[in-house]
C-alpha positions as protocol buffer text, in pm:
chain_id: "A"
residue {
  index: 1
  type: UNK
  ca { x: 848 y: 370 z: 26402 }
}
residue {
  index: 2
  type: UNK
  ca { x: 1096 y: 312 z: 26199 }
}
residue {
  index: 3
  type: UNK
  ca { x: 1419 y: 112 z: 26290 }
}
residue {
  index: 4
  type: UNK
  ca { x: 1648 y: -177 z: 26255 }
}
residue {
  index: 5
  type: UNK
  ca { x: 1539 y: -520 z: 26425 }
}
residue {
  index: 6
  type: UNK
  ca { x: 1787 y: -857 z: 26454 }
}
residue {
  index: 7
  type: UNK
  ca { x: 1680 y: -1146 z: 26697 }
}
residue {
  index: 8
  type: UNK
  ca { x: 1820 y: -1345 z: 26934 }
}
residue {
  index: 9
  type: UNK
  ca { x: 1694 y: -1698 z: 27054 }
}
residue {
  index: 10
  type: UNK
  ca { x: 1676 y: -1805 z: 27415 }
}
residue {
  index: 11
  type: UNK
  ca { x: 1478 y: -2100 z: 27609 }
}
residue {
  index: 12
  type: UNK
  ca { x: 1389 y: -1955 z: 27954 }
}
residue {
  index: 13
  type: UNK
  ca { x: 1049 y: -1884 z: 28108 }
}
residue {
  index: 14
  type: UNK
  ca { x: 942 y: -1532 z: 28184 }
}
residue {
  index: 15
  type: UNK
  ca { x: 1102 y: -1274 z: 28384 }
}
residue {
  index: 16
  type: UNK
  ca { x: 948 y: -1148 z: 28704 }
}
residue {
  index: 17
  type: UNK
  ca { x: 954 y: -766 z: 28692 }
}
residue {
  index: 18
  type: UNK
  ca { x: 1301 y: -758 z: 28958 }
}
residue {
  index: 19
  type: UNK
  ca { x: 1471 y: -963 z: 28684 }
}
residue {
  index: 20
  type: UNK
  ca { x: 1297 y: -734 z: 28421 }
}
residue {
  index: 21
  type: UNK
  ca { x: 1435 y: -394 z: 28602 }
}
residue {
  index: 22
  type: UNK
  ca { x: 1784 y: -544 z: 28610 }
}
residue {
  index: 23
  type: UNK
  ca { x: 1766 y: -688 z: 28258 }
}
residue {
  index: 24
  type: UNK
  ca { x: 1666 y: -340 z: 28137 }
}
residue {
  index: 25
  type: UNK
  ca { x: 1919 y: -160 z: 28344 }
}
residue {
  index: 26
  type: UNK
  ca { x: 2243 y: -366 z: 28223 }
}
residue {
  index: 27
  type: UNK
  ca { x: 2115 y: -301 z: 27822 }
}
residue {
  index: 28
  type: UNK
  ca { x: 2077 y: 80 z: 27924 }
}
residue {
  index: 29
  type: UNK
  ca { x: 2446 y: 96 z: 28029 }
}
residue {
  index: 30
  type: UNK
  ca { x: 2562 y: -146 z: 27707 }
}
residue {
  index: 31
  type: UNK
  ca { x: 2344 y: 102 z: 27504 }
}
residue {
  index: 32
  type: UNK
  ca { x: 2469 y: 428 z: 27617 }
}
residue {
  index: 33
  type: UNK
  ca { x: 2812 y: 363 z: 27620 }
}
residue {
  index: 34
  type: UNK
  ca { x: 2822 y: 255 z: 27202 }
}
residue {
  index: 35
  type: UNK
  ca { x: 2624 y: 518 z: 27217 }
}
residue {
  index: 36
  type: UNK
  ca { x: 2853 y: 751 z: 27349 }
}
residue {
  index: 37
  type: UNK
  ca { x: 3142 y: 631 z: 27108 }
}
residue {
  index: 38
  type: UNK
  ca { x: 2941 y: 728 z: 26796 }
}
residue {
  index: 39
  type: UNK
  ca { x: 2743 y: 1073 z: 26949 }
}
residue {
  index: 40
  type: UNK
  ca { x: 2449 y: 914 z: 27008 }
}
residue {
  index: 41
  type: UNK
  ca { x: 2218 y: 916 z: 27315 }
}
residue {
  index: 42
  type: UNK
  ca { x: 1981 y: 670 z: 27470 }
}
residue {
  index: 43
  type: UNK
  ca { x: 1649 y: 796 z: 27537 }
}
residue {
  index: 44
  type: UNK
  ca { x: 1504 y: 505 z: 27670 }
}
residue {
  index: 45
  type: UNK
  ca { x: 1454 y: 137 z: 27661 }
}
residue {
  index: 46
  type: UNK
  ca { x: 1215 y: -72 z: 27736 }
}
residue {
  index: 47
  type: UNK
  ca { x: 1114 y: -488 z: 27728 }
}
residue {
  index: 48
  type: UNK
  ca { x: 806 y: -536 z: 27609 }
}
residue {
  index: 49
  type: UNK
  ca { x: 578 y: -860 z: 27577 }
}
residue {
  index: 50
  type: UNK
  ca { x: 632 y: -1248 z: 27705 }
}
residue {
  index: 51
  type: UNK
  ca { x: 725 y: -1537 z: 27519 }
}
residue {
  index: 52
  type: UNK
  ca { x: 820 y: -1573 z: 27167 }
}
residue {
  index: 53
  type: UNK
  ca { x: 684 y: -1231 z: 27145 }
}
residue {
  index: 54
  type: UNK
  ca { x: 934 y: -1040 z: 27347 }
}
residue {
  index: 55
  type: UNK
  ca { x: 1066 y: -717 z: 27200 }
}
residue {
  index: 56
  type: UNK
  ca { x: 1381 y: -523 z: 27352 }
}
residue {
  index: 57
  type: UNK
  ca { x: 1351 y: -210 z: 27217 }
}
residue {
  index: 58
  type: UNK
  ca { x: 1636 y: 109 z: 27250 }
}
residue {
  index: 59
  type: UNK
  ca { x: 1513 y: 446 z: 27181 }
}
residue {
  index: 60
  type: UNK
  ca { x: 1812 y: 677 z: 27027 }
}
residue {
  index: 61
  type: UNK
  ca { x: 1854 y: 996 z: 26963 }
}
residue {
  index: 62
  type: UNK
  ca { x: 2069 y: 1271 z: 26824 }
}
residue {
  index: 63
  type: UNK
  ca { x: 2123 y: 1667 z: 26739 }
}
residue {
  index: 64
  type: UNK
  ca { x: 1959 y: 1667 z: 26386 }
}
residue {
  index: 65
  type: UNK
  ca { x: 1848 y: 1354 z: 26381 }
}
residue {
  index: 66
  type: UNK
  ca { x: 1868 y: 925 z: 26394 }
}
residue {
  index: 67
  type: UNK
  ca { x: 1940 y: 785 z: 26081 }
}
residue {
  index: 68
  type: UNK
  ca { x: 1914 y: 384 z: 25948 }
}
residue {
  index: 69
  type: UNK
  ca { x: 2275 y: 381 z: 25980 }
}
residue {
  index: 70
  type: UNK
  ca { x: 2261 y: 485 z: 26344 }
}
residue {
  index: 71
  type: UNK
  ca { x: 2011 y: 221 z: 26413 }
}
residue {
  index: 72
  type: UNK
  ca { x: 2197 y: -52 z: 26254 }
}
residue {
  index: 73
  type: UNK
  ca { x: 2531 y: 61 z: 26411 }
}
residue {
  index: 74
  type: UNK
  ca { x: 2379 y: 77 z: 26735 }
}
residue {
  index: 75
  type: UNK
  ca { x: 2177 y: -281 z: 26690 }
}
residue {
  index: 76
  type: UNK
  ca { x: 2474 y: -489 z: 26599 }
}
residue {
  index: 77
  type: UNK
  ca { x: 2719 y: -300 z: 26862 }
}
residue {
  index: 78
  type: UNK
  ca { x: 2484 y: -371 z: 27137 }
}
residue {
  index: 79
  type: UNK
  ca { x: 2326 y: -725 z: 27005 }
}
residue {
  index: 80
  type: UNK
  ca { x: 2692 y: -836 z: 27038 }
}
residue {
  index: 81
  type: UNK
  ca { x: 2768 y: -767 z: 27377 }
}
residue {
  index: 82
  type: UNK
  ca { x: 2402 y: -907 z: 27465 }
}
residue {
  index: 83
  type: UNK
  ca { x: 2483 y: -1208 z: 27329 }
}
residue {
  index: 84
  type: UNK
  ca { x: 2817 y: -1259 z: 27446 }
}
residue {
  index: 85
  type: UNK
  ca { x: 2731 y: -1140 z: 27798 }
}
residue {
  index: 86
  type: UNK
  ca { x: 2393 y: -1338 z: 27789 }
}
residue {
  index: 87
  type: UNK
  ca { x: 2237 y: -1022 z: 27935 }
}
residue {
  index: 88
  type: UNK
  ca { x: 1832 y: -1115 z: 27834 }
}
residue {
  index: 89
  type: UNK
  ca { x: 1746 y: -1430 z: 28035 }
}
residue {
  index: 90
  type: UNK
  ca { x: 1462 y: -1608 z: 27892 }
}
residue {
  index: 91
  type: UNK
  ca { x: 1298 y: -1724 z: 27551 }
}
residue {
  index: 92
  type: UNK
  ca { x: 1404 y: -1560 z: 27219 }
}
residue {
  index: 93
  type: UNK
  ca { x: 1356 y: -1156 z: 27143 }
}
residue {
  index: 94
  type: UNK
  ca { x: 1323 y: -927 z: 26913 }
}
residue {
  index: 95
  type: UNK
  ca { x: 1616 y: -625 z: 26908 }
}
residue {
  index: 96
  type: UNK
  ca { x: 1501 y: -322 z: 26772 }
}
residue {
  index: 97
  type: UNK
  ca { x: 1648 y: 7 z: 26786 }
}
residue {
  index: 98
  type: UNK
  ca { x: 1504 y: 331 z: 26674 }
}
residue {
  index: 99
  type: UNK
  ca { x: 1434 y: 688 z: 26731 }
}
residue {
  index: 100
  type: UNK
  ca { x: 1222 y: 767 z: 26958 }
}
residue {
  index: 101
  type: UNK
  ca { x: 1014 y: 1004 z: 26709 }
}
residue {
  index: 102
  type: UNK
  ca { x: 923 y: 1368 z: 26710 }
}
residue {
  index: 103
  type: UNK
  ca { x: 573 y: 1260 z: 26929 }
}
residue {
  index: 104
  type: UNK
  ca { x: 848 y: 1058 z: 27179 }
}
residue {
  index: 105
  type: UNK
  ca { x: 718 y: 934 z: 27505 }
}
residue {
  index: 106
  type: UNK
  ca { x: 830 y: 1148 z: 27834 }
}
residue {
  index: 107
  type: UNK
  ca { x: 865 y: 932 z: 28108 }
}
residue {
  index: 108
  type: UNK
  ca { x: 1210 y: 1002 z: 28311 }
}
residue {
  index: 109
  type: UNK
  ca { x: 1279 y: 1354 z: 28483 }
}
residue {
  index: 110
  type: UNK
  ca { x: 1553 y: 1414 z: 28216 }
}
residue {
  index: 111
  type: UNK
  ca { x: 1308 y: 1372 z: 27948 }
}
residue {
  index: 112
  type: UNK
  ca { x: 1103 y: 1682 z: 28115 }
}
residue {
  index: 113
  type: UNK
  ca { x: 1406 y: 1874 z: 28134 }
}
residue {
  index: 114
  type: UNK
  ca { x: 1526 y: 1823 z: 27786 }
}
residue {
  index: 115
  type: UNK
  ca { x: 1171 y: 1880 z: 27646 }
}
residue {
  index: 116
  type: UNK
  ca { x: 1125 y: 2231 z: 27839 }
}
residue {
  index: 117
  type: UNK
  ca { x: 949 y: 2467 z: 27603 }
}
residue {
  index: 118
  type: UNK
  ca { x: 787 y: 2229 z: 27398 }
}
residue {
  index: 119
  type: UNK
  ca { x: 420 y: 2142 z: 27316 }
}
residue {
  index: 120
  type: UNK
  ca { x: 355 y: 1816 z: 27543 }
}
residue {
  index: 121
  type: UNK
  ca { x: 8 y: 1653 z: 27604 }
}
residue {
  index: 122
  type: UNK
  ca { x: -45 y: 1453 z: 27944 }
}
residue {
  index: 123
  type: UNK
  ca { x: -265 y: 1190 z: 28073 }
}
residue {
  index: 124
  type: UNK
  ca { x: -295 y: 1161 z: 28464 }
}
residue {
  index: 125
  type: UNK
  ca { x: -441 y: 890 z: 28665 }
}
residue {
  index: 126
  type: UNK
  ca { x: -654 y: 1122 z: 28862 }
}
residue {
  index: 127
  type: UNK
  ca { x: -794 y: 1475 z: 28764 }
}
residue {
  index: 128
  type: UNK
  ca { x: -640 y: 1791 z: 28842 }
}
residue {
  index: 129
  type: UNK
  ca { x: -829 y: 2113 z: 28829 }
}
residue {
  index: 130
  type: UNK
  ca { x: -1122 y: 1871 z: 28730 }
}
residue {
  index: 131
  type: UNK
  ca { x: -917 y: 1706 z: 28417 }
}
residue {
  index: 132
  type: UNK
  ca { x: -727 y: 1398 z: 28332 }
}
residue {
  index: 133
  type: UNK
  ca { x: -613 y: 1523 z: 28022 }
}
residue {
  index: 134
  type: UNK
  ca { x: -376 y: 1821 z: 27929 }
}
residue {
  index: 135
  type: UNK
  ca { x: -192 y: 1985 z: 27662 }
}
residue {
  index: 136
  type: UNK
  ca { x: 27 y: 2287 z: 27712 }
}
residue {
  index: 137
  type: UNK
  ca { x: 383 y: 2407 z: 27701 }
}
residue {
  index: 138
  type: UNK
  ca { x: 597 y: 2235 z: 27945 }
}
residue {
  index: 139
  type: UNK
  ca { x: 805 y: 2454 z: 28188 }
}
residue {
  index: 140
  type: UNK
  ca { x: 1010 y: 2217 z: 28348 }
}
residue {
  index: 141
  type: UNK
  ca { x: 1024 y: 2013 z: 28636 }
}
residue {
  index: 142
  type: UNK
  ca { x: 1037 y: 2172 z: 29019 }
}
residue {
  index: 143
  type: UNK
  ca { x: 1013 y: 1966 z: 29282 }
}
residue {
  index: 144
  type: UNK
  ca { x: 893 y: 1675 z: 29125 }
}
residue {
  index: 145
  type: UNK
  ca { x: 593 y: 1839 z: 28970 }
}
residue {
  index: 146
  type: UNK
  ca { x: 556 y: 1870 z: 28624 }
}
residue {
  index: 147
  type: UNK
  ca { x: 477 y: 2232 z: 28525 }
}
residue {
  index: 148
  type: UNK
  ca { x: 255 y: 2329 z: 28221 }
}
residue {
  index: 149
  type: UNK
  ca { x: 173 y: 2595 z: 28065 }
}
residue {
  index: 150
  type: UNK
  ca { x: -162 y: 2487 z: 27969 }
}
residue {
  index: 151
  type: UNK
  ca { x: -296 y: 2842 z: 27833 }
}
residue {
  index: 152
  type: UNK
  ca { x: -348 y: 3192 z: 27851 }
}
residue {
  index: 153
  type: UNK
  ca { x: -204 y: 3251 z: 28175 }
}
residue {
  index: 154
  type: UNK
  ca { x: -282 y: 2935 z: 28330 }
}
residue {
  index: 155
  type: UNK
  ca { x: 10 y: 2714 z: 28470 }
}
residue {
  index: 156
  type: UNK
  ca { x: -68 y: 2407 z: 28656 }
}
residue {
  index: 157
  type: UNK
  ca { x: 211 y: 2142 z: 28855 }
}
residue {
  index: 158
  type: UNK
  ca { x: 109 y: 1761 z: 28822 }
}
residue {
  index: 159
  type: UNK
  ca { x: 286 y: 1516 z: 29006 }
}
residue {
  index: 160
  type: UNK
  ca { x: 534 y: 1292 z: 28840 }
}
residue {
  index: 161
  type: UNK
  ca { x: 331 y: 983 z: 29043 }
}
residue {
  index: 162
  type: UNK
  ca { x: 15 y: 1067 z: 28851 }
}
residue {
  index: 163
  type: UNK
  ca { x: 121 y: 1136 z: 28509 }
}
residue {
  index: 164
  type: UNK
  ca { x: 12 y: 740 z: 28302 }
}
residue {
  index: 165
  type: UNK
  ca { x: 142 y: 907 z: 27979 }
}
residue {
  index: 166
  type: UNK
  ca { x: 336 y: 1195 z: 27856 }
}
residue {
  index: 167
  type: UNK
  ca { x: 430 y: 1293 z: 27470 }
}
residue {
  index: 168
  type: UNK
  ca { x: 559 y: 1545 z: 27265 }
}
residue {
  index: 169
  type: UNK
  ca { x: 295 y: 1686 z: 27079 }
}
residue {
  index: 170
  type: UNK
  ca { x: 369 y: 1723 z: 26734 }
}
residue {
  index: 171
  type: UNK
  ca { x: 234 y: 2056 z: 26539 }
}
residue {
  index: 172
  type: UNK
  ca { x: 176 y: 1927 z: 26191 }
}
């Protein structure tokens, strides 16, 4: 992935998940509003690692495209106000923002939505119809069931509980 990084030092011990849900929360709302301001969205963000090796990373996206510029933008709006506002408690981290790339993770009901009629591949914690993994055309989201189109004629609905990874799958 490609994408602009900056780092910030802090000397706390590691967050318990609570902390980690809040801390990731607050950046999401600091993220989509300069976001908003230059016609960007946030697709997702996520903290990653312990220790020295702690990575915040924002996922951004756009109508044609993220470009460097947008990352950069975006990193020093948003490393600002995390700074200032002391948002990510802790030791230091790594900032990086990017795109979330054309084989992007699905992992939020809105990403399902936005992705309808596209080429996904799934991997479920436990089988259905006798399989853990899937590829098909995704049909949207209906009552918390993922529907996919996953050939000729054949639609199943998987669970939002049971899906352990979902991406785009790229055509190449």
């Amino acid at each position: 992935r490609s994408g602009f990084s900056a780092a910030a030092g802090r000397n706390q011990p590691t967050m318990p998940s609570a902390t980690r849900d809040r801390v990731i929360q607050r950046v999401t709302e600091i993220a989509e509003r300069a976001a908003r301001r230059e016609g960007l969205s946030v697709w997702d963000v996520e903290l990653a690692g312990s220790g020295r090796n702690r990575v915040l990373r924002i996922y951004i996206d756009k109508e044609g495209g993220v470009t460097l510029a947008d990352c950069e933008l975006i990193s020093q709006q948003v490393g600002a106000v995390l700074d200032a506002e002391d948002v990510v408690p802790g030791e230091s981290y790594h900032l990086e923002v990017s795109s979330p790339g054309v084989e992007r993770r699905l992992s939020r009901p809105e990403h399902f939505d936005h992705c309808r009629g596209q080429k996904v591949r799934l991997q479920l914690s436990e089988p259905v119809e006798g399989q853990r993994r899937w590829e098909g055309v995704l049909r949207g989201l209906e009552e918390g069931c993922v529907v996919l189109e996953a050939g000729a004629g054949r639609t199943i609905r998987v669970r939002m509980e049971i899906i352990e990874k979902a991406n785009l799958k790229f055509e190449w």
